[in-house]
C-alpha cells in the first residue's frame, strides 16, 4: 500500500495516464512518423492493461500483432510515401474546434450513459486463469472452431485482395 | 472489482480512448492518421471486451478480441494497399483532394 492505494491500482493509474497521453499525441503530433511511434507506445500501455486483467495470452498477441506487424506496415507505407511535417495537410482552426467540440459532447453523452454501470459489481468467482493459453485454446477450438476457420478464409481473402489492389496495372 | 479496480474505471478509460480516436478521425486530413485513429478506436473496444470478460470470468470475450485482431489485421492490409494505390494515382493522401465523385 502506497498512499492508500495498492500496487495494482498505481499501475492502473500510471498505465491509463500514459495511454491517454500517448493517444492524444497520436492525434496532435504533426509528423506522421511520430504519430505511428506514439501509437506503438499506446499499444504497449494497452498490453499492460491486458496483463493487469489476467489476459496474458492476449497481451502477448496484442504486442506481436499490433506493435510488431500492423505498426511496421504503417511505418513502411509512410516511409514509402515520404510523408513528413512539410507535406502534412492541416485542417483550418474552425474545423479543428468543431471536431473538438463534437468529441467533447460525445464524451459527455458516453460518460453520462456510464452512470448506470455502477450497479455492475459482479462478484468474481472461480479461478482467474481464463487468460492462459490452455483455457483460451480450449474455448477457441471447441466452441469457436467454425468462426476460427472463417477467420482463416478472411485472412486469405485479405492477402489476395491486398496483392491485387497493390500491384501495377496489367498492360 | 478486478484486482481492486472497479469496472467503471476501465469503462471510462476505454471511452476516453475511443473519443480520442473519433476526434482524430474528425480533425485530421491525412488518410494514414485517420486509419491509425480507427485502430485506436478498435483497441478501446478490445480493452472494454477484455475487462468485461475478466469481470464475468468468461473466456468468450477474449476469444472475441482475438477475432477482432484478425479482422483488424486484414483490414489494415487491404486499407494500406488502397492508400498506396490512391497515392500512386493522385500523388497525395489528403482526404480533401479525393473529389472524383463530386462532379
Short mmCIF file of C-alpha atoms in Angstrom, two decimals:
data_model
loop_
_atom_site.label_atom_id
_atom_site.label_comp_id
_atom_site.label_asym_id
_atom_site.label_seq_id
_atom_site.Cartn_x
_atom_site.Cartn_y
_atom_site.Cartn_z
CA UNK A 1 0.00 0.00 0.00
CA UNK A 2 1.45 3.31 -1.12
CA UNK A 3 -0.53 6.41 -0.16
CA UNK A 4 -3.64 4.30 0.41
CA UNK A 5 -3.62 2.57 -2.97
CA UNK A 6 -2.40 -0.90 -3.82
CA UNK A 7 0.36 -1.56 -6.35
CA UNK A 8 -2.21 -2.73 -8.90
CA UNK A 9 -4.16 0.49 -8.58
CA UNK A 10 -0.99 2.55 -9.00
CA UNK A 11 -0.09 0.53 -12.09
CA UNK A 12 -3.58 1.01 -13.48
CA UNK A 13 -3.42 4.76 -12.92
CA UNK A 14 0.02 5.19 -14.44
CA UNK A 15 -0.79 2.99 -17.45
CA UNK A 16 -4.10 4.79 -18.03
CA UNK A 17 -2.43 8.19 -17.85
CA UNK A 18 0.31 7.13 -20.26
CA UNK A 19 -2.18 5.51 -22.67
CA UNK A 20 -4.35 8.64 -22.81
CA UNK A 21 -1.33 10.96 -23.17
CA UNK A 22 0.18 8.89 -25.99
CA UNK A 23 -3.22 8.62 -27.70
CA UNK A 24 -3.53 12.42 -27.57
CA UNK A 25 -0.03 12.73 -29.01
CA UNK A 26 -1.08 10.44 -31.90
CA UNK A 27 -3.79 12.94 -32.81
CA UNK A 28 -1.83 16.11 -32.17
CA UNK A 29 1.69 15.42 -33.46
CA UNK A 30 2.35 16.96 -36.86
CA UNK A 31 4.84 14.42 -38.17
CA UNK A 32 3.11 11.16 -39.24
CA UNK A 33 6.12 9.06 -38.18
CA UNK A 34 5.86 10.48 -34.66
CA UNK A 35 2.16 9.57 -34.71
CA UNK A 36 2.99 5.96 -35.54
CA UNK A 37 5.61 5.73 -32.78
CA UNK A 38 3.21 7.21 -30.23
CA UNK A 39 0.56 4.72 -31.33
CA UNK A 40 3.04 1.88 -30.70
CA UNK A 41 3.56 3.24 -27.17
CA UNK A 42 -0.22 3.42 -26.68
CA UNK A 43 -0.50 -0.22 -27.72
CA UNK A 44 2.19 -1.19 -25.21
CA UNK A 45 0.20 0.56 -22.48
CA UNK A 46 -2.94 -1.32 -23.55
CA UNK A 47 -0.95 -4.58 -23.43
CA UNK A 48 -0.01 -3.67 -19.87
CA UNK A 49 -3.71 -3.27 -19.11
CA UNK A 50 -4.34 -6.75 -20.53
CA UNK A 51 -1.68 -8.11 -18.16
CA UNK A 52 -3.40 -6.38 -15.24
CA UNK A 53 -6.67 -8.02 -16.33
CA UNK A 54 -5.09 -11.52 -16.24
CA UNK A 55 -5.24 -11.85 -20.05
CA UNK A 56 -1.62 -12.86 -20.55
CA UNK A 57 -2.07 -14.58 -23.91
CA UNK A 58 -3.93 -11.61 -25.36
CA UNK A 59 -1.23 -9.24 -24.11
CA UNK A 60 1.44 -11.19 -25.98
CA UNK A 61 -0.70 -11.50 -29.13
CA UNK A 62 -1.50 -7.79 -28.94
CA UNK A 63 2.17 -6.83 -28.83
CA UNK A 64 3.08 -9.23 -31.64
CA UNK A 65 0.18 -8.36 -33.96
CA UNK A 66 -0.27 -4.65 -33.35
CA UNK A 67 3.12 -3.32 -32.33
CA UNK A 68 5.01 -5.89 -34.36
CA UNK A 69 3.07 -6.34 -37.58
CA UNK A 70 0.48 -3.62 -38.12
CA UNK A 71 2.58 -0.67 -36.95
CA UNK A 72 5.57 -1.78 -39.01
CA UNK A 73 3.25 -1.90 -42.02
CA UNK A 74 2.11 1.66 -41.27
CA UNK A 75 5.71 2.80 -40.86
CA UNK A 76 6.70 1.21 -44.18
CA UNK A 77 3.83 2.89 -46.04
CA UNK A 78 4.63 6.30 -44.52
CA UNK A 79 8.29 5.98 -45.46
CA UNK A 80 7.31 4.75 -48.94
CA UNK A 81 5.23 7.88 -49.48
CA UNK A 82 7.95 10.06 -47.92
CA UNK A 83 5.48 11.88 -45.69
CA UNK A 84 6.85 14.41 -43.23
CA UNK A 85 5.92 17.60 -41.47
CA UNK A 86 6.10 19.75 -44.59
CA UNK A 87 3.71 17.65 -46.67
CA UNK A 88 1.25 17.24 -43.80
CA UNK A 89 -2.16 18.72 -44.74
CA UNK A 90 -3.75 20.72 -41.93
CA UNK A 91 -7.40 21.45 -41.32
CA UNK A 92 -8.46 25.01 -40.61
CA UNK A 93 -8.78 26.09 -36.99
CA UNK A 94 -12.56 26.27 -37.33
CA UNK A 95 -12.70 22.62 -38.39
CA UNK A 96 -10.45 21.57 -35.51
CA UNK A 97 -12.57 23.46 -32.98
CA UNK A 98 -15.73 21.89 -34.39
CA UNK A 99 -14.14 18.43 -34.14
CA UNK A 100 -13.05 19.06 -30.56
CA UNK A 101 -16.50 20.33 -29.54
CA UNK A 102 -18.22 17.36 -31.21
CA UNK A 103 -15.83 14.94 -29.50
CA UNK A 104 -16.36 16.64 -26.15
CA UNK A 105 -20.11 16.39 -26.46
CA UNK A 106 -19.83 12.71 -27.47
CA UNK A 107 -17.64 12.12 -24.41
CA UNK A 108 -20.25 13.90 -22.26
CA UNK A 109 -23.04 11.64 -23.57
CA UNK A 110 -20.99 8.44 -23.23
CA UNK A 111 -19.81 9.22 -19.68
CA UNK A 112 -23.37 10.16 -18.79
CA UNK A 113 -24.59 6.81 -20.05
CA UNK A 114 -21.92 5.06 -17.96
CA UNK A 115 -23.55 6.31 -14.75
CA UNK A 116 -25.88 3.31 -14.84
CA UNK A 117 -22.93 0.92 -14.81
CA UNK A 118 -22.35 1.49 -11.11
CA UNK A 119 -24.60 -1.43 -10.23
CA UNK A 120 -22.33 -3.70 -12.29
CA UNK A 121 -20.47 -5.12 -9.32
CA UNK A 122 -20.32 -8.82 -10.05
CA UNK A 123 -18.57 -10.98 -7.57
CA UNK A 124 -15.63 -12.70 -9.13
CA UNK A 125 -15.92 -16.45 -8.79
CA UNK A 126 -13.77 -19.42 -9.65
CA UNK A 127 -10.19 -19.08 -10.75
CA UNK A 128 -8.90 -16.16 -12.79
CA UNK A 129 -6.97 -18.44 -15.11
CA UNK A 130 -9.15 -17.77 -18.17
CA UNK A 131 -6.48 -15.68 -19.89
CA UNK A 132 -3.96 -18.51 -20.05
CA UNK A 133 -3.31 -20.09 -23.42
CA UNK A 134 -4.63 -23.52 -22.36
CA UNK A 135 -8.09 -22.36 -21.30
CA UNK A 136 -8.38 -19.89 -24.16
CA UNK A 137 -7.35 -22.56 -26.66
CA UNK A 138 -9.97 -24.96 -25.32
CA UNK A 139 -12.71 -22.39 -25.92
CA UNK A 140 -11.28 -21.31 -29.27
CA UNK A 141 -11.05 -24.82 -30.71
CA UNK A 142 -14.25 -26.20 -29.18
CA UNK A 143 -16.92 -23.51 -29.15
CA UNK A 144 -15.46 -21.20 -31.79
CA UNK A 145 -13.99 -23.67 -34.26
CA UNK A 146 -16.17 -22.60 -37.20
CA UNK A 147 -15.55 -18.84 -36.76
CA UNK A 148 -11.85 -19.64 -36.44
CA UNK A 149 -11.85 -21.35 -39.84
CA UNK A 150 -13.87 -18.48 -41.34
CA UNK A 151 -11.23 -16.07 -39.98
CA UNK A 152 -8.56 -18.01 -41.86
CA UNK A 153 -10.54 -17.59 -45.10
CA UNK A 154 -10.91 -13.89 -44.32
CA UNK A 155 -7.16 -13.54 -43.88
CA UNK A 156 -6.52 -15.38 -47.14
CA UNK A 157 -9.00 -13.15 -48.98
CA UNK A 158 -7.42 -10.04 -47.47
CA UNK A 159 -3.97 -11.19 -48.54
CA UNK A 160 -5.08 -11.85 -52.12
CA UNK A 161 -7.02 -8.59 -52.18
CA UNK A 162 -4.09 -6.54 -50.91
CA UNK A 163 -1.79 -8.01 -53.57
CA UNK A 164 -4.38 -7.47 -56.31
CA UNK A 165 -5.03 -3.85 -55.31
CA UNK A 166 -1.40 -3.02 -54.70
CA UNK A 167 0.15 -4.27 -57.90
CA UNK A 168 0.68 -2.18 -61.00
CA UNK A 169 -1.82 -2.15 -63.85
CA UNK A 170 -1.65 -5.08 -66.26
CA UNK A 171 -0.77 -3.84 -69.70
CA UNK B 1 -13.82 -5.31 -8.85
CA UNK B 2 -10.93 -6.53 -11.00
CA UNK B 3 -7.84 -6.85 -8.81
CA UNK B 4 -9.10 -3.98 -6.68
CA UNK B 5 -10.02 -1.74 -9.62
CA UNK B 6 -13.68 -1.01 -10.32
CA UNK B 7 -15.04 -1.85 -13.77
CA UNK B 8 -16.14 1.79 -14.08
CA UNK B 9 -12.56 2.97 -14.44
CA UNK B 10 -11.97 0.55 -17.29
CA UNK B 11 -15.18 1.73 -18.96
CA UNK B 12 -14.09 5.34 -18.52
CA UNK B 13 -10.60 4.65 -19.90
CA UNK B 14 -11.85 2.86 -23.00
CA UNK B 15 -14.48 5.56 -23.57
CA UNK B 16 -11.82 8.26 -23.43
CA UNK B 17 -9.56 6.32 -25.82
CA UNK B 18 -12.49 5.81 -28.19
CA UNK B 19 -13.35 9.52 -28.16
CA UNK B 20 -9.72 10.47 -28.80
CA UNK B 21 -9.81 8.20 -31.84
CA UNK B 22 -13.08 9.74 -33.02
CA UNK B 23 -11.72 13.27 -32.63
CA UNK B 24 -8.64 12.22 -34.58
CA UNK B 25 -10.82 10.97 -37.43
CA UNK B 26 -12.67 14.28 -37.48
CA UNK B 27 -9.71 16.63 -37.01
CA UNK B 28 -7.06 15.23 -39.36
CA UNK B 29 -6.81 15.22 -43.16
CA UNK B 30 -4.02 12.70 -43.63
CA UNK B 31 -5.61 9.34 -44.56
CA UNK B 32 -2.97 7.30 -42.73
CA UNK B 33 -3.53 9.20 -39.46
CA UNK B 34 -7.28 8.66 -39.86
CA UNK B 35 -6.59 4.97 -40.33
CA UNK B 36 -4.44 4.88 -37.20
CA UNK B 37 -7.20 6.60 -35.22
CA UNK B 38 -9.59 3.85 -36.36
CA UNK B 39 -7.11 1.32 -34.97
CA UNK B 40 -7.13 3.26 -31.70
CA UNK B 41 -10.94 3.05 -31.56
CA UNK B 42 -10.81 -0.72 -32.21
CA UNK B 43 -8.34 -1.08 -29.36
CA UNK B 44 -10.56 0.87 -26.99
CA UNK B 45 -13.38 -1.57 -27.73
CA UNK B 46 -10.97 -4.52 -27.27
CA UNK B 47 -9.98 -3.21 -23.85
CA UNK B 48 -13.62 -2.96 -22.83
CA UNK B 49 -14.31 -6.53 -24.05
CA UNK B 50 -11.35 -7.91 -22.08
CA UNK B 51 -12.36 -6.07 -18.91
CA UNK B 52 -15.91 -7.44 -19.13
CA UNK B 53 -14.51 -10.90 -19.88
CA UNK B 54 -12.45 -10.77 -16.69
CA UNK B 55 -15.40 -9.36 -14.75
CA UNK B 56 -17.68 -12.24 -15.75
CA UNK B 57 -14.83 -14.77 -15.64
CA UNK B 58 -15.82 -15.87 -19.15
CA UNK B 59 -13.15 -16.55 -21.80
CA UNK B 60 -15.56 -15.92 -24.70
CA UNK B 61 -14.90 -12.19 -24.55
CA UNK B 62 -11.18 -12.75 -25.01
CA UNK B 63 -11.88 -15.05 -27.98
CA UNK B 64 -13.89 -12.21 -29.49
CA UNK B 65 -10.92 -9.88 -29.03
CA UNK B 66 -8.80 -12.46 -30.83
CA UNK B 67 -11.19 -12.39 -33.80
CA UNK B 68 -11.27 -8.59 -33.77
CA UNK B 69 -7.46 -8.63 -34.03
CA UNK B 70 -7.65 -10.95 -37.06
CA UNK B 71 -10.21 -8.68 -38.75
CA UNK B 72 -8.14 -5.58 -37.93
CA UNK B 73 -5.02 -7.15 -39.43
CA UNK B 74 -6.78 -7.98 -42.70
CA UNK B 75 -8.41 -4.54 -42.73
CA UNK B 76 -5.03 -2.86 -42.37
CA UNK B 77 -3.54 -4.94 -45.19
CA UNK B 78 -6.32 -4.07 -47.64
CA UNK B 79 -6.62 -0.45 -46.46
CA UNK B 80 -2.94 0.31 -46.82
CA UNK B 81 -2.95 -1.26 -50.29
CA UNK B 82 -5.82 1.07 -51.23
CA UNK B 83 -3.92 4.04 -49.78
CA UNK B 84 -0.78 3.25 -51.77
CA UNK B 85 -2.96 2.95 -54.87
CA UNK B 86 -4.51 6.38 -54.18
CA UNK B 87 -1.04 7.81 -53.63
CA UNK B 88 0.14 6.36 -56.92
CA UNK B 89 -2.76 7.96 -58.78
CA UNK B 90 -3.07 11.46 -57.29
CA UNK B 91 0.37 11.76 -55.59
CA UNK B 92 -1.22 12.67 -52.26
CA UNK B 93 -3.30 11.10 -49.50
CA UNK B 94 -5.07 14.26 -48.39
CA UNK B 95 -8.73 13.33 -47.90
CA UNK B 96 -9.89 16.75 -49.14
CA UNK B 97 -8.33 16.13 -52.55
CA UNK B 98 -10.35 12.97 -53.17
CA UNK B 99 -13.16 14.67 -55.07
CA UNK B 100 -13.54 12.36 -58.06
CA UNK B 101 -17.15 11.55 -57.20
CA UNK B 102 -18.13 15.18 -56.72
CA UNK B 103 -18.77 16.20 -60.34
#
